[in-house]
JSON list of C-alpha atoms and ligand atoms in Angstrom, two decimals:
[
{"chain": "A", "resi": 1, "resn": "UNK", "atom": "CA", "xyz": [-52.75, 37.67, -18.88]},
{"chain": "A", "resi": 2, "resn": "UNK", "atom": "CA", "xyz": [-49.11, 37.96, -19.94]},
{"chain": "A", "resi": 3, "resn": "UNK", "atom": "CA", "xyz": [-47.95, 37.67, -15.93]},
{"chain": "A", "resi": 4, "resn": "UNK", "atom": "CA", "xyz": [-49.62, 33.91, -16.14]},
{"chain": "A", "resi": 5, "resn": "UNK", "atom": "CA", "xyz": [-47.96, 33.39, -19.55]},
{"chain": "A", "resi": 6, "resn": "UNK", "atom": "CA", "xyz": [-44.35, 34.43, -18.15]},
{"chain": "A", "resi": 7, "resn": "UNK", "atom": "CA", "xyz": [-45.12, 31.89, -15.07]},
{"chain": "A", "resi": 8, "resn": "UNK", "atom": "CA", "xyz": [-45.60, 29.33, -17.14]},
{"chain": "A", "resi": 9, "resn": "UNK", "atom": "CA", "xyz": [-42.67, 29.58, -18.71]},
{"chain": "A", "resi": 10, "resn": "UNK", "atom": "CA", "xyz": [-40.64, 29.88, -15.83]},
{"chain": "A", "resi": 11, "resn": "UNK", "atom": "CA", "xyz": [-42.19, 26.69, -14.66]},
{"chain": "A", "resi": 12, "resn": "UNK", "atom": "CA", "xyz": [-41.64, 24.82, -17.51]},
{"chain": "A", "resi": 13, "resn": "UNK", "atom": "CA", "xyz": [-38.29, 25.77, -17.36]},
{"chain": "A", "resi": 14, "resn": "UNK", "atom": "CA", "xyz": [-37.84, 24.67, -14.22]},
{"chain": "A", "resi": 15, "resn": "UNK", "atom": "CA", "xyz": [-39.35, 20.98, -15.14]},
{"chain": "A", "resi": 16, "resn": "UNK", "atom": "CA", "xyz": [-37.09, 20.95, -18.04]},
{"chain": "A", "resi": 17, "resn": "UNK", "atom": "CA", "xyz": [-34.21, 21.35, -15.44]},
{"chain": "A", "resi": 18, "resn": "UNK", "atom": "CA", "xyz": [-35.31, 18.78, -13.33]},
{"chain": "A", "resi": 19, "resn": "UNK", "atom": "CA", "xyz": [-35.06, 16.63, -16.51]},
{"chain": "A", "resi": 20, "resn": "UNK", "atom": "CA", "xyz": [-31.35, 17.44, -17.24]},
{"chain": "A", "resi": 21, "resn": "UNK", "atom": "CA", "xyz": [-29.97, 17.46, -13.40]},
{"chain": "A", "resi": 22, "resn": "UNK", "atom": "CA", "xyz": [-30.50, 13.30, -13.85]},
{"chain": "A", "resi": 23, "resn": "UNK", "atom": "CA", "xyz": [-27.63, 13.07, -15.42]},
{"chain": "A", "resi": 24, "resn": "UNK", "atom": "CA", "xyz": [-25.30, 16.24, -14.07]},
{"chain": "A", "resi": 25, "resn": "UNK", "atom": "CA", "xyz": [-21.89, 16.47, -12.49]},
{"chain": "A", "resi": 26, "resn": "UNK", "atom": "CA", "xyz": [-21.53, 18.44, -9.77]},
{"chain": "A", "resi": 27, "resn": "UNK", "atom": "CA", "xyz": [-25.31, 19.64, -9.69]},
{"chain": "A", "resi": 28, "resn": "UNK", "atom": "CA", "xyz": [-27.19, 19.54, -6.13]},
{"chain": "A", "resi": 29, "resn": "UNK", "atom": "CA", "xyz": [-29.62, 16.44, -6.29]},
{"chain": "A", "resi": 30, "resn": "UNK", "atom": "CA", "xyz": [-33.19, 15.69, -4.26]},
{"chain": "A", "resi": 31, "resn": "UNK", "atom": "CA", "xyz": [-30.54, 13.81, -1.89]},
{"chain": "A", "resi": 32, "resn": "UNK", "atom": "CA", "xyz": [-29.01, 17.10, -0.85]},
{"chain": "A", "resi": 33, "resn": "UNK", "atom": "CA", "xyz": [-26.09, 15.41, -3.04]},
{"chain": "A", "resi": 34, "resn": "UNK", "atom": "CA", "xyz": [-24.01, 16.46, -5.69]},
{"chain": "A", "resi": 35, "resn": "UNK", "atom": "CA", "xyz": [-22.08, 13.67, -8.03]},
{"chain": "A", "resi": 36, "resn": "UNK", "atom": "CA", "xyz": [-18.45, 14.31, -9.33]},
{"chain": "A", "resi": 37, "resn": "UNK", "atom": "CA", "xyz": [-18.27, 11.56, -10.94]},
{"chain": "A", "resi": 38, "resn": "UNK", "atom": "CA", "xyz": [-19.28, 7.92, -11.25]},
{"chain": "A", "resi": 39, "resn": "UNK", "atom": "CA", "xyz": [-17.88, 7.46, -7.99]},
{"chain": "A", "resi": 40, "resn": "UNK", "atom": "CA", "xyz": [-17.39, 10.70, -5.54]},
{"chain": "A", "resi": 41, "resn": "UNK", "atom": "CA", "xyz": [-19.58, 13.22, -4.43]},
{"chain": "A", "resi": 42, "resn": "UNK", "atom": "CA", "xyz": [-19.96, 16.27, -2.44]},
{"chain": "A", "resi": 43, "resn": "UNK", "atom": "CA", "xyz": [-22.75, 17.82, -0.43]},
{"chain": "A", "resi": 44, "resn": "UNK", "atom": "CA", "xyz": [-25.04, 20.22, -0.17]},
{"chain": "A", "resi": 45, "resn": "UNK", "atom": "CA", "xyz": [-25.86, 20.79, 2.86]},
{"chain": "A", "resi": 46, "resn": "UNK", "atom": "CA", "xyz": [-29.68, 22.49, 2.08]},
{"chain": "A", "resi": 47, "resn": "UNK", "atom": "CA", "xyz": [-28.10, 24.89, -0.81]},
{"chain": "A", "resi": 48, "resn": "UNK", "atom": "CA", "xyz": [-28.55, 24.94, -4.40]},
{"chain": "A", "resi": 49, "resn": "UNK", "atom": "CA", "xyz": [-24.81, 25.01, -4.52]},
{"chain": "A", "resi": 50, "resn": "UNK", "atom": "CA", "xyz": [-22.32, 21.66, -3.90]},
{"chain": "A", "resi": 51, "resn": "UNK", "atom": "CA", "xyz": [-20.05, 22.15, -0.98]},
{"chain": "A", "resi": 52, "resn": "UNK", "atom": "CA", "xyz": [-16.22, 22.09, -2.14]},
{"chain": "A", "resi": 53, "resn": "UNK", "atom": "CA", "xyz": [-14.57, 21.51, 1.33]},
{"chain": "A", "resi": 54, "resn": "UNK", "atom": "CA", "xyz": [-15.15, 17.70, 1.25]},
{"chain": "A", "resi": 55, "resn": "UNK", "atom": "CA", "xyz": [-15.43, 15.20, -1.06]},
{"chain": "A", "resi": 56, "resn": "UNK", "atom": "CA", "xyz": [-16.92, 11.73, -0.56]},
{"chain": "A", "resi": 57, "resn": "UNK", "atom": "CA", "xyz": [-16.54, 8.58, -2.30]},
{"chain": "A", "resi": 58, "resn": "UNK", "atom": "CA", "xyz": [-19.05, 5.81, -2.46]},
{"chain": "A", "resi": 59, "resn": "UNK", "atom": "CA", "xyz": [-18.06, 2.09, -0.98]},
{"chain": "A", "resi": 60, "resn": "UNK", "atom": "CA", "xyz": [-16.38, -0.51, -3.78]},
{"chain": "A", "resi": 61, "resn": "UNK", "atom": "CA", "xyz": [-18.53, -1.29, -5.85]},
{"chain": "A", "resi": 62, "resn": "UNK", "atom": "CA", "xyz": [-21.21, 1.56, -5.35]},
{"chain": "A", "resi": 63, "resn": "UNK", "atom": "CA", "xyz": [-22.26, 4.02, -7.49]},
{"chain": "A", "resi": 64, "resn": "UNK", "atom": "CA", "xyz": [-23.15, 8.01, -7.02]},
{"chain": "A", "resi": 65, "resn": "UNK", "atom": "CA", "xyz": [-26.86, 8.46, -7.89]},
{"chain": "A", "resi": 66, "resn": "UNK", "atom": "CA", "xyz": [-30.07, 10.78, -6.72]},
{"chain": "A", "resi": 67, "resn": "UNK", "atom": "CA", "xyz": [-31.52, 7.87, -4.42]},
{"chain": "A", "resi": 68, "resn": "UNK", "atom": "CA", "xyz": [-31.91, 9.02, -0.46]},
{"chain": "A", "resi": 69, "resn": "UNK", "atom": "CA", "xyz": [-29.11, 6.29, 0.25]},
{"chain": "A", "resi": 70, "resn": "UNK", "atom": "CA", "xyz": [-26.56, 8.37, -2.49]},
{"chain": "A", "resi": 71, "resn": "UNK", "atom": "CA", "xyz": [-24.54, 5.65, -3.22]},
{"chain": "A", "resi": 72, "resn": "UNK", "atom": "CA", "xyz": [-26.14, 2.25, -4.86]},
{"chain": "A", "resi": 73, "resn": "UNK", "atom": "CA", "xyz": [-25.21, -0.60, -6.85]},
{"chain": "A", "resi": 74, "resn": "UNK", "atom": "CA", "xyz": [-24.80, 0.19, -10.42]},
{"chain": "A", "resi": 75, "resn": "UNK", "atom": "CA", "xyz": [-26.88, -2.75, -11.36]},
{"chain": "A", "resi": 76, "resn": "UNK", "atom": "CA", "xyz": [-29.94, -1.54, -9.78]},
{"chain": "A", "resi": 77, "resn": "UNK", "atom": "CA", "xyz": [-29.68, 2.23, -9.77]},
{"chain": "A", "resi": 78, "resn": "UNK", "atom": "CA", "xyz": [-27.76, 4.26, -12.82]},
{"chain": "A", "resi": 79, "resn": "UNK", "atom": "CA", "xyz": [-24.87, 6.70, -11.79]},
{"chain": "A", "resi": 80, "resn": "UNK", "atom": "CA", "xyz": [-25.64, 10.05, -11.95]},
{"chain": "A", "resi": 81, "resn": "UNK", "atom": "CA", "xyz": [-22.76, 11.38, -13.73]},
{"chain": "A", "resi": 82, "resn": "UNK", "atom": "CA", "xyz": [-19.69, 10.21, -15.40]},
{"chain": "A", "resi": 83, "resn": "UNK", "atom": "CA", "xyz": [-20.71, 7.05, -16.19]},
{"chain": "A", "resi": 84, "resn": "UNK", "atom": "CA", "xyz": [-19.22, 6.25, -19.68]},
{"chain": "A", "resi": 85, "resn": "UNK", "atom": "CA", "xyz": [-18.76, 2.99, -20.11]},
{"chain": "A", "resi": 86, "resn": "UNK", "atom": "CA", "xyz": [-21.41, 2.31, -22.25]},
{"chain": "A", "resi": 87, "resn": "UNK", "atom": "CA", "xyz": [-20.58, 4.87, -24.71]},
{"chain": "A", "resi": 88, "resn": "UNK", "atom": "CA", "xyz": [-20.26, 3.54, -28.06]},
{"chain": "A", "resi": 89, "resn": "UNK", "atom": "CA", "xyz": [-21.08, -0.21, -27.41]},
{"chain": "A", "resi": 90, "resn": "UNK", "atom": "CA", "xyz": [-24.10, -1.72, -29.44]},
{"chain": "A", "resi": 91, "resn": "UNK", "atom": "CA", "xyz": [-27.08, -3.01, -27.09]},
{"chain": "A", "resi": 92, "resn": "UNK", "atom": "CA", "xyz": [-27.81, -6.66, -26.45]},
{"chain": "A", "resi": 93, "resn": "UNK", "atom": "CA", "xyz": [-30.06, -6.88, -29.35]},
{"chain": "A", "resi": 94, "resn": "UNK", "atom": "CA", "xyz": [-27.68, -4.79, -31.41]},
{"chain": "A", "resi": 95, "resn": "UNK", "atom": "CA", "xyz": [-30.00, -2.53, -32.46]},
{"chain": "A", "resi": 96, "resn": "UNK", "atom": "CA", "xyz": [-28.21, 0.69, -31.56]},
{"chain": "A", "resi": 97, "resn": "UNK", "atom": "CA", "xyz": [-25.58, 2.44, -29.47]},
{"chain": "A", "resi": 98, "resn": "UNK", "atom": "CA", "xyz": [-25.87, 5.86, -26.98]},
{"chain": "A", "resi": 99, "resn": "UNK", "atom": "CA", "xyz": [-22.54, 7.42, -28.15]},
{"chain": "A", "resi": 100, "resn": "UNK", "atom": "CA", "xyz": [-23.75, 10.23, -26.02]},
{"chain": "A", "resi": 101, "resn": "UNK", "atom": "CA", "xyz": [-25.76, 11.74, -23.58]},
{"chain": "A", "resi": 102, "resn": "UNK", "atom": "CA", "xyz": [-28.24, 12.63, -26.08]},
{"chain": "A", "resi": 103, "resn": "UNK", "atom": "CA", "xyz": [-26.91, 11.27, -29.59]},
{"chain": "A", "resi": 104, "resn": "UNK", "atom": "CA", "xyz": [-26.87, 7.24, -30.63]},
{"chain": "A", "resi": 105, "resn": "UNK", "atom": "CA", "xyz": [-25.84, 5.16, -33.51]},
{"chain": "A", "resi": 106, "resn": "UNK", "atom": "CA", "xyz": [-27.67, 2.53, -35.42]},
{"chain": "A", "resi": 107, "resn": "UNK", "atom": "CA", "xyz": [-26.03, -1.03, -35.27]},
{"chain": "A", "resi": 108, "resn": "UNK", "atom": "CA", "xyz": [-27.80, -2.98, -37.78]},
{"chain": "A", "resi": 109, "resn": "UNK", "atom": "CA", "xyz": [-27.46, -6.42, -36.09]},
{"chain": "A", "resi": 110, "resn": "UNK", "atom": "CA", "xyz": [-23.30, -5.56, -36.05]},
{"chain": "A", "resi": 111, "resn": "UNK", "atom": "CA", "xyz": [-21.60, -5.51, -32.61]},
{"chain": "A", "resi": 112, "resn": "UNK", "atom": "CA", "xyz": [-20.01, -1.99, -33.73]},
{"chain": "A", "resi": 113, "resn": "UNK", "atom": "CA", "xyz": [-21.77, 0.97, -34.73]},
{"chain": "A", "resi": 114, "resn": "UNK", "atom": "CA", "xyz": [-22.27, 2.59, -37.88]},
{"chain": "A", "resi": 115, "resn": "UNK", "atom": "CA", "xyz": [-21.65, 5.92, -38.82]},
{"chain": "A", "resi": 116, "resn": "UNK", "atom": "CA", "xyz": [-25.55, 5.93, -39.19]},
{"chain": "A", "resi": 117, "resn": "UNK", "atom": "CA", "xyz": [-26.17, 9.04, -36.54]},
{"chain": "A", "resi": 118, "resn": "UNK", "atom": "CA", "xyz": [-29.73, 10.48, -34.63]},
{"chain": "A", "resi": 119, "resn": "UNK", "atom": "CA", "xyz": [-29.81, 13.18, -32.15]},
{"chain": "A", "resi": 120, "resn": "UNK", "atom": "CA", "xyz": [-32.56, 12.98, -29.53]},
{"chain": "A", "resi": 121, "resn": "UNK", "atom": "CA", "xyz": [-34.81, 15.42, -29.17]},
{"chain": "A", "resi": 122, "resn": "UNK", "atom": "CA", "xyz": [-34.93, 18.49, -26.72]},
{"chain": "A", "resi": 123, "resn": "UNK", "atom": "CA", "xyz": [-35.37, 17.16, -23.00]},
{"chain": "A", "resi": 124, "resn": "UNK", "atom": "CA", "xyz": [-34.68, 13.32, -23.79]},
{"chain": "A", "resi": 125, "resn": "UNK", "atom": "CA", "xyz": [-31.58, 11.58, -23.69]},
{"chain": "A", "resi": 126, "resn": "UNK", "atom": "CA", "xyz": [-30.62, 8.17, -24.98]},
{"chain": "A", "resi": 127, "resn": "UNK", "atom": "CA", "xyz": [-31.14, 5.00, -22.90]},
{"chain": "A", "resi": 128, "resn": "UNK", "atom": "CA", "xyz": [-29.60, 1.68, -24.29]},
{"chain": "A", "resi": 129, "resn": "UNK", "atom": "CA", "xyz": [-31.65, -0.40, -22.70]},
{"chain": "A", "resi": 130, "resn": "UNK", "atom": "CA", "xyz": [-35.06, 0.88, -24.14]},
{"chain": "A", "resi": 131, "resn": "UNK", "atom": "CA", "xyz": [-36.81, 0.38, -26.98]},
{"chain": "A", "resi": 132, "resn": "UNK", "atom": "CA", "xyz": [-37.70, 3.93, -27.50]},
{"chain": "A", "resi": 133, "resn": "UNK", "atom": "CA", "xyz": [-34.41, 4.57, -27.76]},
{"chain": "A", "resi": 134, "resn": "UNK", "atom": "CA", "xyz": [-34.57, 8.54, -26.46]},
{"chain": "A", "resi": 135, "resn": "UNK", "atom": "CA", "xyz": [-35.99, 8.82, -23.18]},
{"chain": "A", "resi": 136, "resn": "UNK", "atom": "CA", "xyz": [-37.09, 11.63, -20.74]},
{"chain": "A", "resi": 137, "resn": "UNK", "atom": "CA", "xyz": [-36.65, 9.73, -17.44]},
{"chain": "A", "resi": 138, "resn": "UNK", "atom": "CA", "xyz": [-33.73, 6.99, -16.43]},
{"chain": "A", "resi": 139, "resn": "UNK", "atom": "CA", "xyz": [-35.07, 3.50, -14.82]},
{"chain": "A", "resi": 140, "resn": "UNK", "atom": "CA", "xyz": [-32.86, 1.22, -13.02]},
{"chain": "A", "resi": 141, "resn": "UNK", "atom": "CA", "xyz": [-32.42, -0.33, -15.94]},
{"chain": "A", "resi": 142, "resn": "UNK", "atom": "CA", "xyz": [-30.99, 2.40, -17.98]},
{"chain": "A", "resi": 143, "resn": "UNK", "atom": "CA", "xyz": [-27.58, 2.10, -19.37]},
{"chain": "A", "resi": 144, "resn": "UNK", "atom": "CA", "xyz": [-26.59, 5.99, -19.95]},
{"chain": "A", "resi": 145, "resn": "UNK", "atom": "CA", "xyz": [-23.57, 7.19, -21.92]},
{"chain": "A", "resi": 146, "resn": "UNK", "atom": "CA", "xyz": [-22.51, 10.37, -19.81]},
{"chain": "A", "resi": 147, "resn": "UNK", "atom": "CA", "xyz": [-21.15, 12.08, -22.24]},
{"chain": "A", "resi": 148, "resn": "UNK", "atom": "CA", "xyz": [-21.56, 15.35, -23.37]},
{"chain": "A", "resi": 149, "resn": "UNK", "atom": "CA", "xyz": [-20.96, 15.97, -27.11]},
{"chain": "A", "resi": 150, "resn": "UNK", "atom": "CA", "xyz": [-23.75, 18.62, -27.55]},
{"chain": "A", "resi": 151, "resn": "UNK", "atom": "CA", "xyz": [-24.18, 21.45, -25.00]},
{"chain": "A", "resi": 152, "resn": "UNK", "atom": "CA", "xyz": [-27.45, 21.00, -22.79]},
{"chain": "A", "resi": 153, "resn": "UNK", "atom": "CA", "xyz": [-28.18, 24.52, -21.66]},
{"chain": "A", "resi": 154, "resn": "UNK", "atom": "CA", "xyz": [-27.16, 27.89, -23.53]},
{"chain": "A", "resi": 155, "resn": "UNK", "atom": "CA", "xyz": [-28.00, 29.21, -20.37]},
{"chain": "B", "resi": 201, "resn": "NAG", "atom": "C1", "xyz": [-13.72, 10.83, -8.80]},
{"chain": "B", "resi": 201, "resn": "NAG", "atom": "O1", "xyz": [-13.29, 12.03, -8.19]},
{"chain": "B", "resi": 201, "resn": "NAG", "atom": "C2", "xyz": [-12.53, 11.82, -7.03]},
{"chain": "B", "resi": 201, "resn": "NAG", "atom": "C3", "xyz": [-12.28, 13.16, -6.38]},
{"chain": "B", "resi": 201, "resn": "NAG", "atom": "O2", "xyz": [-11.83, 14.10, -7.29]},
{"chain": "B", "resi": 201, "resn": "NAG", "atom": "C4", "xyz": [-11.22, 11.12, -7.42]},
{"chain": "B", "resi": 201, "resn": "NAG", "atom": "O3", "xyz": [-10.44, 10.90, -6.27]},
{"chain": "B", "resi": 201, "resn": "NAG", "atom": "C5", "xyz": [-11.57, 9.79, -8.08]},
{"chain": "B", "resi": 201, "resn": "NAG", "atom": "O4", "xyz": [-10.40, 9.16, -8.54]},
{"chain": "B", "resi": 201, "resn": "NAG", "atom": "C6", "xyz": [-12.52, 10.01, -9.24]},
{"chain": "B", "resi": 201, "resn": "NAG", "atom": "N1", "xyz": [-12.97, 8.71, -9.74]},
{"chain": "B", "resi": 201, "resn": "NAG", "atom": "C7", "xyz": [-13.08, 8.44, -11.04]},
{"chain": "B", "resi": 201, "resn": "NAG", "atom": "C8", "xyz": [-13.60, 7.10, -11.39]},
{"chain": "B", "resi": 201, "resn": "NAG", "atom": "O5", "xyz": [-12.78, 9.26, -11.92]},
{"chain": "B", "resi": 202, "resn": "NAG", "atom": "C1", "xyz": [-14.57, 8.00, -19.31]},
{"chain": "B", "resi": 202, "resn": "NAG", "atom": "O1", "xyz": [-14.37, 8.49, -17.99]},
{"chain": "B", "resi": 202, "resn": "NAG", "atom": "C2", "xyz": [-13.04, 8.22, -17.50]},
{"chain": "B", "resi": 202, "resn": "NAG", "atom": "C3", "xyz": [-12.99, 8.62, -16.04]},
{"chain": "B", "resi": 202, "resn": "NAG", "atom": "O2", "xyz": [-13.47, 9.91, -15.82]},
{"chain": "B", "resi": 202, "resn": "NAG", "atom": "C4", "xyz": [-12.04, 8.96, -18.40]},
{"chain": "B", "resi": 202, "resn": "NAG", "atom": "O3", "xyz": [-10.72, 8.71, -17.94]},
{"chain": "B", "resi": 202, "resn": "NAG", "atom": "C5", "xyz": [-12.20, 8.50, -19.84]},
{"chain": "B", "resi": 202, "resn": "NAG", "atom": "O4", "xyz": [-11.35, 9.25, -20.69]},
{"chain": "B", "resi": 202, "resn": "NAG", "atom": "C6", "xyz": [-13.64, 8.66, -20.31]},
{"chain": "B", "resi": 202, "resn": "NAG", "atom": "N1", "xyz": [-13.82, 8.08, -21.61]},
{"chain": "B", "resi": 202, "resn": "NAG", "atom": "C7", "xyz": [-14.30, 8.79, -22.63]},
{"chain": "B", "resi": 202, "resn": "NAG", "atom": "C8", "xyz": [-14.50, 8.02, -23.89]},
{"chain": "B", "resi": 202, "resn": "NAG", "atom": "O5", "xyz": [-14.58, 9.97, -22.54]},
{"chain": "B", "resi": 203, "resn": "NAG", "atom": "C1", "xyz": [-31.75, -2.72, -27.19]},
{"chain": "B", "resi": 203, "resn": "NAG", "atom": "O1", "xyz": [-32.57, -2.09, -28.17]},
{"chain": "B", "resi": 203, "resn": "NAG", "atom": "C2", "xyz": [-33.68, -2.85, -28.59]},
{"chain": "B", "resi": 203, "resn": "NAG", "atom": "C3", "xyz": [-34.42, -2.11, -29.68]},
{"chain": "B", "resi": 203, "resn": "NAG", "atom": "O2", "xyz": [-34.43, -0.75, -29.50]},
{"chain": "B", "resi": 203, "resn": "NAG", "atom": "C4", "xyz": [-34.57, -3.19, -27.42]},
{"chain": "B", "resi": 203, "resn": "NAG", "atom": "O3", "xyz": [-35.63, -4.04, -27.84]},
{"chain": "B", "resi": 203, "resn": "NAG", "atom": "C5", "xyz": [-33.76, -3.86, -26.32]},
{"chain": "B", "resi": 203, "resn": "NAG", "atom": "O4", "xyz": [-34.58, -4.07, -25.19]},
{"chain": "B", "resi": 203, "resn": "NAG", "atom": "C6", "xyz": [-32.59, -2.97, -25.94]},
{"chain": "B", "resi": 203, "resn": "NAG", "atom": "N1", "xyz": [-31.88, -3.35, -24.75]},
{"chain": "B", "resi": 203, "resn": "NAG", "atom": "C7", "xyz": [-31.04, -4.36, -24.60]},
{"chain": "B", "resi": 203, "resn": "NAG", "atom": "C8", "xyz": [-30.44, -4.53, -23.26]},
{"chain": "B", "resi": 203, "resn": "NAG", "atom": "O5", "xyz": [-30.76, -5.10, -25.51]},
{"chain": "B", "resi": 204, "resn": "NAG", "atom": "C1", "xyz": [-21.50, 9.42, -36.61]},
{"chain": "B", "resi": 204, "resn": "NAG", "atom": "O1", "xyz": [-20.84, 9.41, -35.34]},
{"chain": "B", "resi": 204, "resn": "NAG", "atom": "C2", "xyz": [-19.56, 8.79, -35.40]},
{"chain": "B", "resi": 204, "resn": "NAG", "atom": "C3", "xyz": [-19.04, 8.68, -33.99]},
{"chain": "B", "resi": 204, "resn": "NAG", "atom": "O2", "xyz": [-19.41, 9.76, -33.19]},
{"chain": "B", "resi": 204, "resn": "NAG", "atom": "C4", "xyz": [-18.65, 9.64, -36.30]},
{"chain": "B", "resi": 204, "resn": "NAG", "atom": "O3", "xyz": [-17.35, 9.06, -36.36]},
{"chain": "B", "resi": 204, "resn": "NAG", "atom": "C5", "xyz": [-19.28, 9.71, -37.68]},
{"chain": "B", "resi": 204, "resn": "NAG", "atom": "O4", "xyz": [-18.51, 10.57, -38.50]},
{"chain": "B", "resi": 204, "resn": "NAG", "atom": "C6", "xyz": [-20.71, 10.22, -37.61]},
{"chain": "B", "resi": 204, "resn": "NAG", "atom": "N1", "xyz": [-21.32, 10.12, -38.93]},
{"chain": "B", "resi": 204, "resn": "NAG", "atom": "C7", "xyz": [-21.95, 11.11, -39.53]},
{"chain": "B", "resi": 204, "resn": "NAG", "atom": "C8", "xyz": [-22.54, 10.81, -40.88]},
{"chain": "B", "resi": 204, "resn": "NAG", "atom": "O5", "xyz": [-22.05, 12.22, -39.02]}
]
């Protein structure tokens, strides 16, 4: 009984991984790719583990992301990693801001935020382009504030 107990854990771990690695530097994707930044990546090469001894860097105007193709335009596809423009800037309908990965700040119809804070909860991150505002999975839609302010993983 307690040997089915411990495997569920470790496999609900695992899916809680999965959930983080979307939006990762440097972590080995389903692409066999691993993002530096918004822009560069390295490989993989089968291994759980990026490959230092080259880095690549996606085409102008490309971004890194976990699509087969690796590098897409940011329009369609969301970065990855290191994508921070977004940070901080109220969404269309002003409603709120992602001023991290996983925190965001009310707007109240004003094109700045307030100092009104919320912290999403565990295994969601904040998407300004959805309603919901905290999210568990990105869509090529999401705008994503890659930056981390509170520490994912205590390991
Ligand atoms: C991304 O990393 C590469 C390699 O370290 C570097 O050359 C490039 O300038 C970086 N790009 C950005 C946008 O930080
Ligand atoms: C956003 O990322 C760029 C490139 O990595 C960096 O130079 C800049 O300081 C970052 N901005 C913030 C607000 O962290
Ligand atoms: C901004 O947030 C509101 C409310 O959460 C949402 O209805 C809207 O679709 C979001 N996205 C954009 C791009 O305005
Ligand atoms: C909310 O976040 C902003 C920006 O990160 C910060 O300046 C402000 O002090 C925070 N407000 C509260 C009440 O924590």
């Amino acid at each position: 009984m307690s040997h089915f107990i411990h495997v569920f854990i470790v496999v609900a771990a695992l899916i809680w991984q999965l959930d983080i690695v979307q939006s990762n530097c440097d972590v080995c994707q389903a692409n066999d790719a691993a993002c530096v930044n918004q822009t560069s990546y390295k490989l993989c090469f089968g291994k759980n583990i990026p490959n230092n001894d080259q880095i690549f860097t996606c085409p102008d105007g490309l971004v890194c992301t976990d699509k087969a193709q690796i590098c897409f335009q940011r329009s369609e596809v969301p970065a990855s990693c290191g994508d921070n423009d977004s940070c901080g800037l109220c969404n269309e309908s002003k409603t709120f801001a992602c001023t991290s990965r996983n925190t965001f700040s009310f707007c109240f119809g004003a094109t700045k935020p307030t100092t009104v804070n919320g912290t999403c909860p565990a295994g969601r991150f904040c998407d300004a382009s959805d309603v919901n505002i905290c999210v568990s999975t990105a869509t090529a839609n999401s705008i994503i504030c890659h930056l981390d302010k509170v520490p994912e993983s205590t390991g």
